[in-house]
Structure formats: C-alpha cells, structure tokens
mmCIF file of C-alpha atoms in Angstrom:
data_model
loop_
_atom_site.group_PDB
_atom_site.id
_atom_site.type_symbol
_atom_site.label_atom_id
_atom_site.label_comp_id
_atom_site.label_asym_id
_atom_site.label_seq_id
_atom_site.Cartn_x
_atom_site.Cartn_y
_atom_site.Cartn_z
ATOM 1 C CA UNK V 1 91.100 122.737 16.227
ATOM 2 C CA UNK V 2 87.210 122.165 15.807
ATOM 3 C CA UNK V 3 85.257 119.263 17.458
ATOM 4 C CA UNK V 4 83.314 116.911 15.445
ATOM 5 C CA UNK V 5 79.497 117.272 15.141
ATOM 6 C CA UNK V 6 77.676 115.094 17.396
ATOM 7 C CA UNK V 7 76.211 111.731 15.863
ATOM 8 C CA UNK V 8 72.754 110.902 16.307
ATOM 9 C CA UNK V 9 71.294 108.570 18.497
ATOM 10 C CA UNK V 10 69.276 106.021 16.493
ATOM 11 C CA UNK V 11 65.684 106.076 17.777
ATOM 12 C CA UNK V 12 65.613 102.354 18.879
ATOM 13 C CA UNK V 13 67.985 103.309 21.540
ATOM 14 C CA UNK V 14 66.128 106.153 23.278
ATOM 15 C CA UNK V 15 64.362 104.998 26.304
ATOM 16 C CA UNK V 16 60.944 106.400 26.764
ATOM 17 C CA UNK V 17 59.583 106.851 30.414
ATOM 18 C CA UNK V 18 57.231 104.365 31.507
ATOM 19 C CA UNK V 19 53.928 105.691 33.026
ATOM 20 C CA UNK V 20 53.985 105.838 36.714
ATOM 21 C CA UNK V 21 52.922 102.683 38.989
ATOM 22 C CA UNK V 22 49.403 102.948 39.567
ATOM 23 C CA UNK V 23 48.834 105.433 42.342
ATOM 24 C CA UNK V 24 45.462 104.542 43.221
ATOM 25 C CA UNK V 25 46.755 101.984 45.745
ATOM 26 C CA UNK V 26 48.927 104.735 47.349
ATOM 27 C CA UNK V 27 45.999 107.277 47.482
ATOM 28 C CA UNK V 28 43.836 105.217 48.950
ATOM 29 C CA UNK V 29 46.069 104.054 52.085
ATOM 30 C CA UNK V 30 46.848 107.908 52.576
ATOM 31 C CA UNK V 31 43.257 108.832 52.465
ATOM 32 C CA UNK V 32 42.345 106.372 55.223
ATOM 33 C CA UNK V 33 45.164 107.757 57.479
ATOM 34 C CA UNK V 34 44.568 111.467 56.436
ATOM 35 C CA UNK V 35 41.805 112.038 59.534
ATOM 36 C CA UNK V 36 44.412 110.806 61.810
ATOM 37 C CA UNK V 37 47.410 112.997 60.393
ATOM 38 C CA UNK V 38 45.218 115.888 60.096
ATOM 39 C CA UNK V 39 43.824 115.895 63.630
ATOM 40 C CA UNK V 40 47.567 114.951 65.024
ATOM 41 C CA UNK V 41 48.868 117.892 63.138
ATOM 42 C CA UNK V 42 46.220 120.338 64.038
ATOM 43 C CA UNK V 43 46.448 119.173 68.077
ATOM 44 C CA UNK V 44 50.183 119.438 67.977
ATOM 45 C CA UNK V 45 49.792 122.877 66.215
ATOM 46 C CA UNK V 46 47.453 124.236 69.011
ATOM 47 C CA UNK V 47 49.566 122.478 71.887
ATOM 48 C CA UNK V 48 52.712 124.466 70.510
ATOM 49 C CA UNK V 49 51.002 127.405 70.610
ATOM 50 C CA UNK V 50 49.880 127.162 73.976
ATOM 51 C CA UNK V 51 53.243 126.002 75.258
ATOM 52 C CA UNK V 52 54.537 129.480 73.790
ATOM 53 C CA UNK V 53 51.810 131.466 75.554
ATOM 54 C CA UNK V 54 52.191 129.668 78.709
ATOM 55 C CA UNK V 55 56.223 130.170 78.445
ATOM 56 C CA UNK V 56 55.471 133.847 77.922
ATOM 57 C CA UNK V 57 53.212 134.086 80.869
ATOM 58 C CA UNK V 58 55.721 132.178 83.004
ATOM 59 C CA UNK V 59 58.728 134.382 82.061
ATOM 60 C CA UNK V 60 56.769 137.512 82.623
ATOM 61 C CA UNK V 61 55.465 136.272 86.162
ATOM 62 C CA UNK V 62 59.331 135.447 86.751
ATOM 63 C CA UNK V 63 60.502 138.743 85.661
ATOM 64 C CA UNK V 64 57.837 140.419 87.591
ATOM 65 C CA UNK V 65 59.207 138.514 90.753
ATOM 66 C CA UNK V 66 62.502 139.628 89.931
ATOM 67 C CA UNK V 67 61.553 143.283 89.998
ATOM 68 C CA UNK V 68 59.692 143.016 93.086
ATOM 69 C CA UNK V 69 62.599 141.577 95.102
ATOM 70 C CA UNK V 70 64.806 144.213 93.703
ATOM 71 C CA UNK V 71 62.501 146.980 94.672
ATOM 72 C CA UNK V 72 62.157 145.397 98.158
ATOM 73 C CA UNK V 73 65.698 145.134 98.560
ATOM 74 C CA UNK V 74 66.410 148.620 97.127
ATOM 75 C CA UNK V 75 64.126 150.128 100.004
ATOM 76 C CA UNK V 76 66.116 147.901 102.352
ATOM 77 C CA UNK V 77 62.808 145.996 103.482
ATOM 78 C CA UNK V 78 64.717 142.760 102.291
ATOM 79 C CA UNK V 79 68.306 141.474 101.788
ATOM 80 C CA UNK V 80 68.779 138.815 99.071
ATOM 81 C CA UNK V 81 71.802 136.316 99.179
ATOM 82 C CA UNK V 82 71.776 136.073 95.088
ATOM 83 C CA UNK V 83 74.808 133.282 95.543
ATOM 84 C CA UNK V 84 72.666 131.172 97.718
ATOM 85 C CA UNK V 85 69.844 131.526 95.475
ATOM 86 C CA UNK V 86 71.902 130.420 92.441
ATOM 87 C CA UNK V 87 73.541 127.533 94.630
ATOM 88 C CA UNK V 88 70.202 126.302 95.489
ATOM 89 C CA UNK V 89 68.280 126.607 91.729
ATOM 90 C CA UNK V 90 71.430 125.320 89.647
ATOM 91 C CA UNK V 91 70.664 121.912 90.013
ATOM 92 C CA UNK V 92 67.230 121.929 89.487
ATOM 93 C CA UNK V 93 67.884 123.848 86.368
ATOM 94 C CA UNK V 94 70.491 121.402 85.141
ATOM 95 C CA UNK V 95 68.553 118.531 85.630
ATOM 96 C CA UNK V 96 65.321 120.273 84.108
ATOM 97 C CA UNK V 97 67.224 121.194 81.186
ATOM 98 C CA UNK V 98 68.585 117.629 80.677
ATOM 99 C CA UNK V 99 65.268 115.622 81.441
ATOM 100 C CA UNK V 100 62.431 118.409 80.798
ATOM 101 C CA UNK V 101 62.217 118.130 77.234
ATOM 102 C CA UNK V 102 62.171 114.200 76.936
ATOM 103 C CA UNK V 103 59.705 114.304 79.904
ATOM 104 C CA UNK V 104 57.503 116.657 78.197
ATOM 105 C CA UNK V 105 57.753 114.908 74.565
ATOM 106 C CA UNK V 106 56.800 111.569 76.488
ATOM 107 C CA UNK V 107 53.977 113.100 78.299
ATOM 108 C CA UNK V 108 52.652 114.772 75.204
ATOM 109 C CA UNK V 109 52.751 112.100 72.926
ATOM 110 C CA UNK V 110 51.646 109.181 74.947
ATOM 111 C CA UNK V 111 49.011 106.862 73.767
ATOM 112 C CA UNK V 112 48.886 108.668 70.355
ATOM 113 C CA UNK V 113 48.753 106.951 67.359
ATOM 114 C CA UNK V 114 49.315 109.913 65.330
ATOM 115 C CA UNK V 115 52.515 110.882 67.113
ATOM 116 C CA UNK V 116 54.644 112.006 64.076
ATOM 117 C CA UNK V 117 51.847 114.192 63.064
ATOM 118 C CA UNK V 118 51.381 115.683 66.264
ATOM 119 C CA UNK V 119 55.425 116.325 66.886
ATOM 120 C CA UNK V 120 55.639 118.138 63.321
ATOM 121 C CA UNK V 121 52.363 120.342 64.405
ATOM 122 C CA UNK V 122 53.712 121.039 67.731
ATOM 123 C CA UNK V 123 57.051 122.492 66.269
ATOM 124 C CA UNK V 124 55.383 124.479 63.770
ATOM 125 C CA UNK V 125 53.101 125.858 66.671
ATOM 126 C CA UNK V 126 56.167 126.649 68.495
ATOM 127 C CA UNK V 127 57.475 128.700 65.800
ATOM 128 C CA UNK V 128 54.278 130.313 64.329
ATOM 129 C CA UNK V 129 53.519 133.947 64.721
ATOM 130 C CA UNK V 130 50.174 133.783 66.059
#
C-alpha cells in the first residue's frame, strides 16, 4: 500500500511571518535600567564572593577551636562535656537555620531598587570559583 503524494499548498494560504514589533522602545526602556541592573549584579556578585570567603574563615576558625579543645582534652588539661555543648547549641542552630537566611536576605536587599539583579549576582558570587 502506497501513500498518495502530498498536495501542494496554494501560495495564498501560506503565512509570511510579520516583521517584529518596533524594538526601539524596548531597547530604550532597558537602556535606562541598565546602569541599575549592572551595578546591582556587580555588587551582588562581590557580596557573594565576600560571604564565601568570610564563611571559609569562620569554618577554619571553628575547626581550629575544635582541634585546640581536643588537644587540651587529650593532654588532660580540660574535660569537655560534648552532650552539654550539643544541648546548649542545638536551639541556636535550629533557630539560626530557620531565620538566618531570611534575615540575611532582608538586610542585604533593604532599600535596593535593583534587588533582583543583586540577588542574581549574589547567587552567582556564592557559586563562583574565584
């Protein structure tokens, strides 16, 4: 069984794509916002990179503190009740994880007209390999 050849479509029924709408108005609107967007993205990126480095320094300090406590405990100079440390710090850590991110976002984007560009730059800065 063979299929019949396709029938040609009359030229009058073919639709020709129309020219795109006037993009000069769009480009003018974006050109006015470009400085704010670029400054916001640049400041967000710089903040993200800074937060990464500050976070690394904080983690190094915390690790050094733990090593120091373990060394002092090993040599019998101090005794650390780790269950008590966990009981004391757990509520702070739980509360901080729930509210810390929202608080940091509020602080960093307060009174910024370019908060969207800042947030995008911040996320890129946190992920950048600088």
